[in-house]
Structures are given as C-alpha cells and as structure tokens.
mmCIF file of C-alpha atoms in Angstrom:
data_model
loop_
_atom_site.group_PDB
_atom_site.id
_atom_site.type_symbol
_atom_site.label_atom_id
_atom_site.label_comp_id
_atom_site.label_asym_id
_atom_site.label_seq_id
_atom_site.Cartn_x
_atom_site.Cartn_y
_atom_site.Cartn_z
ATOM 1 C CA MET A 1 -1.549 -20.169 -5.326
ATOM 2 C CA VAL A 2 3.236 -18.375 -5.616
ATOM 3 C CA ARG A 3 2.918 -17.810 -1.537
ATOM 4 C CA PRO A 4 6.435 -15.001 -0.421
ATOM 5 C CA ALA A 5 8.372 -16.582 1.880
ATOM 6 C CA HIS A 6 8.720 -14.335 4.603
ATOM 7 C CA LEU A 7 9.740 -13.931 8.201
ATOM 8 C CA SER A 8 6.807 -16.071 9.251
ATOM 9 C CA THR A 9 7.593 -16.439 12.586
ATOM 10 C CA THR A 10 7.288 -12.403 13.503
ATOM 11 C CA ARG A 11 3.039 -12.272 13.172
ATOM 12 C CA ARG A 12 0.281 -14.655 13.196
ATOM 13 C CA SER A 13 -2.749 -16.071 10.794
ATOM 14 C CA LEU A 14 -5.569 -15.683 10.914
ATOM 15 C CA GLY A 15 -6.177 -19.410 12.168
ATOM 16 C CA ASP A 16 -4.056 -18.356 15.085
ATOM 17 C CA LEU A 17 -5.877 -15.738 15.862
ATOM 18 C CA ASP A 18 -8.223 -16.664 18.785
ATOM 19 C CA SER A 19 -12.306 -15.664 18.801
ATOM 20 C CA SER A 20 -11.258 -12.353 21.495
ATOM 21 C CA GLU A 21 -8.844 -10.611 18.781
ATOM 22 C CA GLU A 22 -11.213 -11.025 15.790
ATOM 23 C CA SER A 23 -13.766 -9.482 17.888
ATOM 24 C CA THR A 24 -11.743 -6.322 19.210
ATOM 25 C CA SER A 25 -13.552 -3.870 16.686
ATOM 26 C CA PRO A 26 -13.462 -1.435 16.106
ATOM 27 C CA SER A 27 -9.432 -0.976 17.466
ATOM 28 C CA SER A 28 -6.979 1.333 19.153
ATOM 29 C CA PRO A 29 -6.188 4.517 16.487
ATOM 30 C CA HIS A 30 -2.482 3.085 18.118
ATOM 31 C CA SER A 31 -3.550 -0.215 17.200
ATOM 32 C CA PRO A 32 -0.473 -1.184 14.089
ATOM 33 C CA GLY A 33 -2.018 -1.257 10.702
ATOM 34 C CA SER A 34 -4.616 1.447 12.017
ATOM 35 C CA ILE A 35 -4.871 4.608 10.363
ATOM 36 C CA VAL A 36 -7.343 8.073 11.499
ATOM 37 C CA PHE A 37 -8.077 10.792 9.660
ATOM 38 C CA ARG A 38 -9.720 14.045 11.337
ATOM 39 C CA ASP A 39 -10.039 17.218 8.806
ATOM 40 C CA PHE A 40 -7.985 16.428 6.724
ATOM 41 C CA SER A 41 -7.614 18.246 3.871
ATOM 42 C CA LEU A 42 -5.339 18.728 1.282
ATOM 43 C CA ALA A 43 -5.260 22.203 -1.146
ATOM 44 C CA PRO A 44 -2.417 23.778 -3.051
ATOM 45 C CA LEU A 45 -0.574 26.479 -1.325
ATOM 46 C CA ASN A 46 -1.242 29.067 -3.131
ATOM 47 C CA ALA A 47 -4.751 28.138 -3.109
ATOM 48 C CA GLU A 48 -6.007 31.950 -3.632
ATOM 49 C CA SER A 49 -4.479 33.193 -6.000
ATOM 50 C CA THR A 50 -6.133 30.138 -8.518
ATOM 51 C CA THR A 51 -8.772 31.349 -9.375
ATOM 52 C CA THR A 52 -10.227 30.178 -13.077
ATOM 53 C CA SER A 53 -12.229 30.641 -15.794
ATOM 54 C CA THR A 54 -12.935 26.527 -15.324
ATOM 55 C CA ASP A 55 -12.250 26.973 -11.126
ATOM 56 C CA PRO A 56 -14.078 29.546 -9.431
ATOM 57 C CA HIS A 57 -13.426 28.082 -5.935
ATOM 58 C CA PRO A 58 -9.537 28.108 -5.688
ATOM 59 C CA SER A 59 -10.058 27.378 -2.207
ATOM 60 C CA HIS A 60 -11.482 24.196 -2.562
ATOM 61 C CA PRO A 61 -8.877 21.266 -1.526
ATOM 62 C CA LEU A 62 -7.170 19.058 -3.418
ATOM 63 C CA LEU A 63 -8.540 15.728 -0.620
ATOM 64 C CA HIS A 64 -10.572 16.582 1.831
ATOM 65 C CA ILE A 65 -11.462 13.776 4.244
ATOM 66 C CA SER A 66 -13.717 14.836 7.010
ATOM 67 C CA GLU A 67 -13.211 11.757 9.478
ATOM 68 C CA LEU A 68 -11.452 8.022 8.096
ATOM 69 C CA HIS A 69 -10.427 5.414 10.686
ATOM 70 C CA ILE A 70 -9.109 1.981 8.975
ATOM 71 C CA ASN A 71 -8.918 -0.603 11.337
ATOM 72 C CA PRO A 72 -6.135 -3.446 11.202
ATOM 73 C CA GLY A 73 -6.563 -6.332 9.090
ATOM 74 C CA GLU A 74 -8.179 -4.457 6.703
ATOM 75 C CA TRP A 75 -8.372 -4.344 2.607
ATOM 76 C CA VAL A 76 -9.235 -1.609 1.711
ATOM 77 C CA VAL A 77 -9.907 -0.480 -2.429
ATOM 78 C CA VAL A 78 -9.508 3.033 -3.616
ATOM 79 C CA SER A 79 -11.164 3.578 -6.890
ATOM 80 C CA GLY A 80 -12.501 6.718 -8.673
ATOM 81 C CA GLN A 81 -11.519 8.018 -12.320
ATOM 82 C CA SER A 82 -7.783 9.067 -12.788
ATOM 83 C CA GLY A 83 -7.028 12.635 -11.014
ATOM 84 C CA ALA A 84 -9.758 11.741 -8.302
ATOM 85 C CA GLY A 85 -6.540 12.619 -5.542
ATOM 86 C CA LYS A 86 -6.647 7.953 -5.231
ATOM 87 C CA SER A 87 -1.647 8.871 -5.425
ATOM 88 C CA LEU A 88 -2.517 12.050 -2.804
ATOM 89 C CA PHE A 89 -4.677 9.366 -0.652
ATOM 90 C CA LEU A 90 -2.070 6.901 -0.847
ATOM 91 C CA ASN A 91 0.640 8.632 -0.372
ATOM 92 C CA SER A 92 -0.398 11.223 2.183
ATOM 93 C CA ILE A 93 -0.184 7.656 5.017
ATOM 94 C CA ILE A 94 3.462 7.372 3.455
ATOM 95 C CA ASP A 95 4.261 10.985 4.094
ATOM 96 C CA ALA A 96 2.205 10.127 7.579
ATOM 97 C CA GLY A 97 3.996 6.749 8.422
ATOM 98 C CA THR A 98 7.328 8.491 7.842
ATOM 99 C CA ARG A 99 7.089 11.769 9.893
ATOM 100 C CA PRO A 100 7.840 12.527 12.723
ATOM 101 C CA SER A 101 5.031 13.541 14.610
ATOM 102 C CA ALA A 102 2.308 11.401 13.078
ATOM 103 C CA ASN A 103 -0.081 14.820 13.822
ATOM 104 C CA SER A 104 0.461 17.099 11.061
ATOM 105 C CA SER A 105 -0.814 21.153 11.430
ATOM 106 C CA ARG A 106 0.137 23.054 7.416
ATOM 107 C CA HIS A 107 2.603 21.430 7.015
ATOM 108 C CA HIS A 108 4.074 20.876 3.490
ATOM 109 C CA ASN A 109 3.537 17.538 1.769
ATOM 110 C CA PRO A 110 6.779 15.793 0.544
ATOM 111 C CA HIS A 111 5.733 13.873 -2.380
ATOM 112 C CA HIS A 112 3.666 16.938 -3.504
ATOM 113 C CA ALA A 113 5.524 19.826 -4.689
ATOM 114 C CA GLY A 114 2.477 23.240 -3.778
ATOM 115 C CA ILE A 115 0.879 21.255 -1.524
ATOM 116 C CA GLN A 116 -0.574 22.404 1.621
ATOM 117 C CA THR A 117 -1.611 19.201 4.240
ATOM 118 C CA THR A 118 -3.663 20.626 7.534
ATOM 119 C CA GLY A 119 -5.680 17.932 9.656
ATOM 120 C CA TYR A 120 -4.887 14.430 11.604
ATOM 121 C CA CYS A 121 -3.690 11.660 9.634
ATOM 122 C CA SER A 122 -1.678 9.182 11.820
ATOM 123 C CA ILE A 123 -0.646 5.812 10.892
ATOM 124 C CA SER A 124 0.578 2.537 13.201
ATOM 125 C CA GLY A 125 3.208 0.498 13.140
ATOM 126 C CA THR A 126 5.246 -0.691 10.017
ATOM 127 C CA LEU A 127 4.858 0.289 6.171
ATOM 128 C CA GLY A 128 5.517 -1.390 2.902
ATOM 129 C CA PHE A 129 4.801 0.305 -0.164
ATOM 130 C CA CYS A 130 4.755 -0.878 -4.020
ATOM 131 C CA ALA A 131 4.073 1.454 -6.650
ATOM 132 C CA GLN A 132 2.655 1.136 -9.888
ATOM 133 C CA ASN A 133 5.591 1.763 -12.062
ATOM 134 C CA SER A 134 8.470 -0.879 -11.501
ATOM 135 C CA SER A 135 10.065 0.682 -14.049
ATOM 136 C CA THR A 136 11.320 3.145 -11.566
ATOM 137 C CA SER A 137 11.358 1.396 -8.774
ATOM 138 C CA LEU A 138 14.491 -0.487 -9.529
ATOM 139 C CA ASP A 139 18.237 0.540 -10.171
ATOM 140 C CA PRO A 140 18.343 -0.796 -13.875
ATOM 141 C CA LEU A 141 22.132 -1.516 -12.677
ATOM 142 C CA THR A 142 22.277 -4.139 -10.142
ATOM 143 C CA PRO A 143 20.496 -7.426 -10.293
ATOM 144 C CA VAL A 144 17.571 -7.907 -8.185
ATOM 145 C CA ARG A 145 18.710 -10.707 -6.113
ATOM 146 C CA THR A 146 20.854 -7.629 -4.967
ATOM 147 C CA GLN A 147 18.525 -5.481 -4.623
ATOM 148 C CA VAL A 148 16.310 -7.559 -2.248
ATOM 149 C CA SER A 149 19.383 -8.659 -0.674
ATOM 150 C CA TYR A 150 20.035 -4.282 0.675
ATOM 151 C CA ALA A 151 16.517 -4.634 2.320
ATOM 152 C CA LEU A 152 18.771 -7.688 4.939
ATOM 153 C CA PRO A 153 20.633 -5.526 5.776
ATOM 154 C CA ARG A 154 20.865 -7.158 9.125
ATOM 155 C CA GLU A 155 22.085 -10.548 8.069
ATOM 156 C CA SER A 156 26.195 -11.628 5.978
ATOM 157 C CA ARG A 157 25.924 -10.515 2.551
ATOM 158 C CA ARG A 158 25.958 -13.892 1.810
ATOM 159 C CA LYS A 159 22.754 -15.563 4.167
ATOM 160 C CA ALA A 160 20.892 -11.617 2.241
ATOM 161 C CA ILE A 161 22.157 -12.935 -1.169
ATOM 162 C CA GLY A 162 21.326 -15.870 -0.277
ATOM 163 C CA HIS A 163 17.794 -15.711 1.450
ATOM 164 C CA ALA A 164 17.624 -13.215 -1.689
ATOM 165 C CA ASP A 165 17.692 -16.370 -3.743
ATOM 166 C CA THR A 166 14.780 -18.655 -1.416
ATOM 167 C CA LEU A 167 12.813 -15.377 -1.959
ATOM 168 C CA LEU A 168 12.934 -14.688 -6.116
ATOM 169 C CA ASP A 169 12.492 -18.365 -6.769
ATOM 170 C CA ARG A 170 9.478 -18.469 -4.495
ATOM 171 C CA VAL A 171 7.688 -16.555 -7.314
ATOM 172 C CA GLY A 172 8.983 -18.011 -10.779
ATOM 173 C CA LEU A 173 12.350 -14.910 -10.542
ATOM 174 C CA ASP A 174 16.072 -15.751 -11.894
ATOM 175 C CA GLY A 175 17.749 -13.508 -9.433
ATOM 176 C CA SER A 176 21.257 -12.726 -11.273
ATOM 177 C CA ARG A 177 19.146 -10.675 -13.930
ATOM 178 C CA TYR A 178 18.356 -7.359 -14.547
ATOM 179 C CA PRO A 179 15.230 -6.077 -14.506
ATOM 180 C CA LEU A 180 15.209 -4.778 -17.928
ATOM 181 C CA GLU A 181 15.920 -8.011 -18.904
ATOM 182 C CA LEU A 182 11.496 -8.721 -16.880
ATOM 183 C CA SER A 183 8.786 -7.869 -17.962
ATOM 184 C CA GLY A 184 6.494 -5.604 -16.356
ATOM 185 C CA GLY A 185 4.969 -8.393 -14.406
ATOM 186 C CA GLN A 186 8.567 -9.991 -13.561
ATOM 187 C CA ARG A 187 9.708 -6.569 -12.249
ATOM 188 C CA GLN A 188 6.105 -6.221 -10.691
ATOM 189 C CA ARG A 189 6.052 -9.434 -8.111
ATOM 190 C CA VAL A 190 10.347 -8.013 -6.933
ATOM 191 C CA CYS A 191 8.992 -5.058 -5.868
ATOM 192 C CA LEU A 192 6.099 -6.526 -4.420
ATOM 193 C CA ILE A 193 8.296 -8.373 -2.357
ATOM 194 C CA LEU A 194 10.936 -5.513 -1.199
ATOM 195 C CA ALA A 195 7.858 -4.164 -0.126
ATOM 196 C CA LEU A 196 6.169 -7.248 2.283
ATOM 197 C CA ILE A 197 10.000 -8.919 2.796
ATOM 198 C CA HIS A 198 9.347 -6.602 6.166
ATOM 199 C CA ASN A 199 5.224 -7.980 7.150
ATOM 200 C CA PRO A 200 5.241 -4.695 7.613
ATOM 201 C CA ASP A 201 1.876 -4.157 9.823
ATOM 202 C CA VAL A 202 0.238 -1.902 6.524
ATOM 203 C CA LEU A 203 1.101 -2.182 2.941
ATOM 204 C CA ILE A 204 -0.140 0.386 0.091
ATOM 205 C CA ALA A 205 -0.671 -0.917 -3.128
ATOM 206 C CA ASP A 206 -0.782 2.134 -5.912
ATOM 207 C CA GLU A 207 -2.655 0.706 -9.950
ATOM 208 C CA VAL A 208 -0.353 -2.181 -9.163
ATOM 209 C CA THR A 209 -2.061 -4.335 -12.250
ATOM 210 C CA SER A 210 -2.472 -1.131 -14.414
ATOM 211 C CA ALA A 211 0.476 -2.233 -16.900
ATOM 212 C CA LEU A 212 0.157 -5.433 -16.636
ATOM 213 C CA ASP A 213 -1.932 -7.635 -18.732
ATOM 214 C CA PRO A 214 -4.485 -10.437 -17.149
ATOM 215 C CA VAL A 215 -2.660 -13.327 -17.097
ATOM 216 C CA THR A 216 -0.082 -12.078 -14.737
ATOM 217 C CA SER A 217 -2.713 -9.467 -13.134
ATOM 218 C CA LEU A 218 -4.041 -12.510 -11.615
ATOM 219 C CA ALA A 219 -0.820 -13.661 -11.094
ATOM 220 C CA ILE A 220 0.292 -10.332 -8.901
ATOM 221 C CA ARG A 221 -3.492 -10.877 -7.308
ATOM 222 C CA ASP A 222 -2.269 -15.018 -5.959
ATOM 223 C CA ILE A 223 0.253 -13.233 -4.118
ATOM 224 C CA LEU A 224 -1.393 -10.365 -1.863
ATOM 225 C CA CYS A 225 -3.772 -13.093 -1.022
ATOM 226 C CA GLU A 226 -1.038 -14.664 -0.258
ATOM 227 C CA PHE A 227 0.470 -12.254 1.678
ATOM 228 C CA TYR A 228 -3.616 -11.058 3.051
ATOM 229 C CA ASP A 229 -4.134 -15.390 4.541
ATOM 230 C CA ALA A 230 -0.974 -15.497 5.653
ATOM 231 C CA TYR A 231 -0.598 -12.958 7.522
ATOM 232 C CA HIS A 232 -3.555 -10.399 7.738
ATOM 233 C CA PRO A 233 -1.960 -7.160 7.034
ATOM 234 C CA THR A 234 -4.212 -3.989 6.312
ATOM 235 C CA ILE A 235 -3.442 -3.082 2.267
ATOM 236 C CA VAL A 236 -5.466 -0.245 0.993
ATOM 237 C CA MET A 237 -4.131 -0.704 -2.530
ATOM 238 C CA ALA A 238 -5.609 2.104 -5.679
ATOM 239 C CA THR A 239 -7.309 0.289 -8.608
ATOM 240 C CA HIS A 240 -8.073 0.861 -12.361
ATOM 241 C CA ASP A 241 -9.725 -3.192 -11.119
ATOM 242 C CA VAL A 242 -12.623 -2.882 -9.368
ATOM 243 C CA SER A 243 -14.644 -6.106 -10.577
ATOM 244 C CA GLY A 244 -11.425 -7.569 -9.883
ATOM 245 C CA PHE A 245 -10.108 -6.913 -6.276
ATOM 246 C CA VAL A 246 -13.445 -5.616 -4.488
ATOM 247 C CA PRO A 247 -14.374 -8.931 -3.932
ATOM 248 C CA LEU A 248 -11.429 -9.975 -2.052
ATOM 249 C CA ALA A 249 -11.285 -6.330 -0.391
ATOM 250 C CA THR A 250 -13.535 -5.879 3.131
ATOM 251 C CA ARG A 251 -14.030 -2.257 2.258
ATOM 252 C CA HIS A 252 -13.859 0.377 -0.573
ATOM 253 C CA LEU A 253 -13.601 3.369 -0.755
ATOM 254 C CA HIS A 254 -14.470 5.913 -4.135
ATOM 255 C CA ILE A 255 -12.649 9.704 -4.637
ATOM 256 C CA ASP A 256 -14.405 11.877 -7.061
ATOM 257 C CA ASP A 257 -12.809 14.479 -7.193
ATOM 258 C CA GLY A 258 -11.463 14.376 -4.011
ATOM 259 C CA VAL A 259 -14.029 13.332 -1.973
ATOM 260 C CA VAL A 260 -13.833 10.461 0.765
ATOM 261 C CA VAL A 261 -17.291 8.205 -0.877
ATOM 262 C CA ASP A 262 -17.178 4.907 2.261
ATOM 263 C CA LYS A 263 -19.008 2.551 -0.648
ATOM 264 C CA GLU A 264 -18.982 -0.911 1.909
ATOM 265 C CA SER A 265 -19.237 -1.597 5.275
ATOM 266 C CA ALA A 266 -16.321 -2.403 6.905
ATOM 267 C CA GLU A 267 -17.797 -5.711 8.083
ATOM 268 C CA ARG A 268 -17.153 -8.255 5.831
ATOM 269 C CA GLU A 269 -14.753 -10.562 5.587
ATOM 270 C CA ALA A 270 -11.616 -11.194 2.588
ATOM 271 C CA THR A 271 -12.595 -13.122 0.074
ATOM 272 C CA CYS A 272 -9.662 -14.478 -0.856
ATOM 273 C CA ARG A 273 -9.554 -17.672 -0.069
#
C-alpha cells in the first residue's frame, strides 16, 4: 500500500494505544474525533408553502436524526441512493466543525441555501474534508506542489515546497504538474493529501471513488487504510461502493429518504490490514 506522509510525531498509531485507552467507550462528547447529533433536522425554509401533488407532507424533513453518537476512531460508511441525504449529512458535520458554536438552533446551513437547521450537531477536534469532484477542489492554474505548500503556512516557502514534493512523491505524483495534466485518480490523491496533511481528528469523504476506475479506486482505498492504521482518526465517508468499503469500516449507516439507519454495530474492528 501507499503510505501518505504526515506529521507522524503529532498522533499515535494503533499499536501505541494501551488497553485502558482502547476500552474507553463510549467516549466523552468532547473527545477529539467525537460527533454527536440530537433531535437534528434539516427542512426547506419555506416548507409550509411547498405542498405539491407529489409531496403531500410539506414539512417532511430532508434529514432527521433523533440521536446519533460517532465515537473517536470509528470508520463510518454512509450509503443510500442518490438524493437520500448523504451529502446533507456530511455537510451538517462540516458546518458544525466550522462555525463558532457547536449548538445550533434554527440557523441557516451555509452549504445548502434555503434549508433550515434545528436541533444539535457537534464535532470535537480538527476536521479534514475530501470532496467528490477533485476538478473543482483544485486551482487549474497552479501546480499541485504549490497548492499543497499553501496548506503549510508555518513553514518557509522553500521548506513548504520541499515538504509538498515529498508528500506528492509518496503517492506517485509529480508536483510540478497542473491539475488538468493529471487523471481523475491523480487529482483525487492530491485532494486526499490536502485533507490529511494536518492529521485531522475527523476526515469527511464524499464519494471519493465514484468517478474512478477499479484500479484507481483501490489505490485511494489503500491511502485511506494507511492513514487509518497509522493515526486512527474518525472517518465518515459517503459511498455507493458498499461492497468495497463496508468490510473495511467499523460501522455502516444507511440513509433512506432522510432517515438515518444504523445498519451494523460499531463493536467490530476495521479490517484494513
């Protein structure tokens, strides 16, 4: 497998955890990597005026979660048909991780115009995000080594460029190339580096292999597995590749018409090895 290069001294690997740490479950809601939903709903802002012949229940939420606690170190696969609410679910976590206060009450979700959020969603720790469309995530006019170096503002420009080249080389990429010169799988590897470069406590991944061929998808899975094995973050990823990712994960959530169903227990261990 390809091992992403990160700041290995800032986080401990699975082998470094002692038994007392491994047995601490469930964790505190404020433990790094913890995600909590309570009485959480997303609904159209003008729900009362949107009755149609195909939707006789205008107040039906787009997403509703009564209670959900994702523990630090869980790898959660989120499945569901297109339009079921997977991206709404992921963006709700991102929104909770980027606003000043984790407690939300009838605020507007910046990721979805015209949607009202009620209830509680919180995330503890640092956040990394890898989007589905790598083409729109990268600047087409800037070499990828420069874009990766921008994520290292505390380093000198020369050191940041060298660090970026090292990271890209470890996933088989030439940092001098521009995004449009790379294949979809190569661009997705760059996006993963950007998402993982600071060893986030929580990684959100939205359909990161949906447009890739099977061989390239396996390479992306290898990078995720290496990162998970090395740093044991919380991973929440939406995917249609259930057969490819559920066996690797600790937990499987399925979303059907905005309702989140816990398909499998979080008791089992991830099987990346």
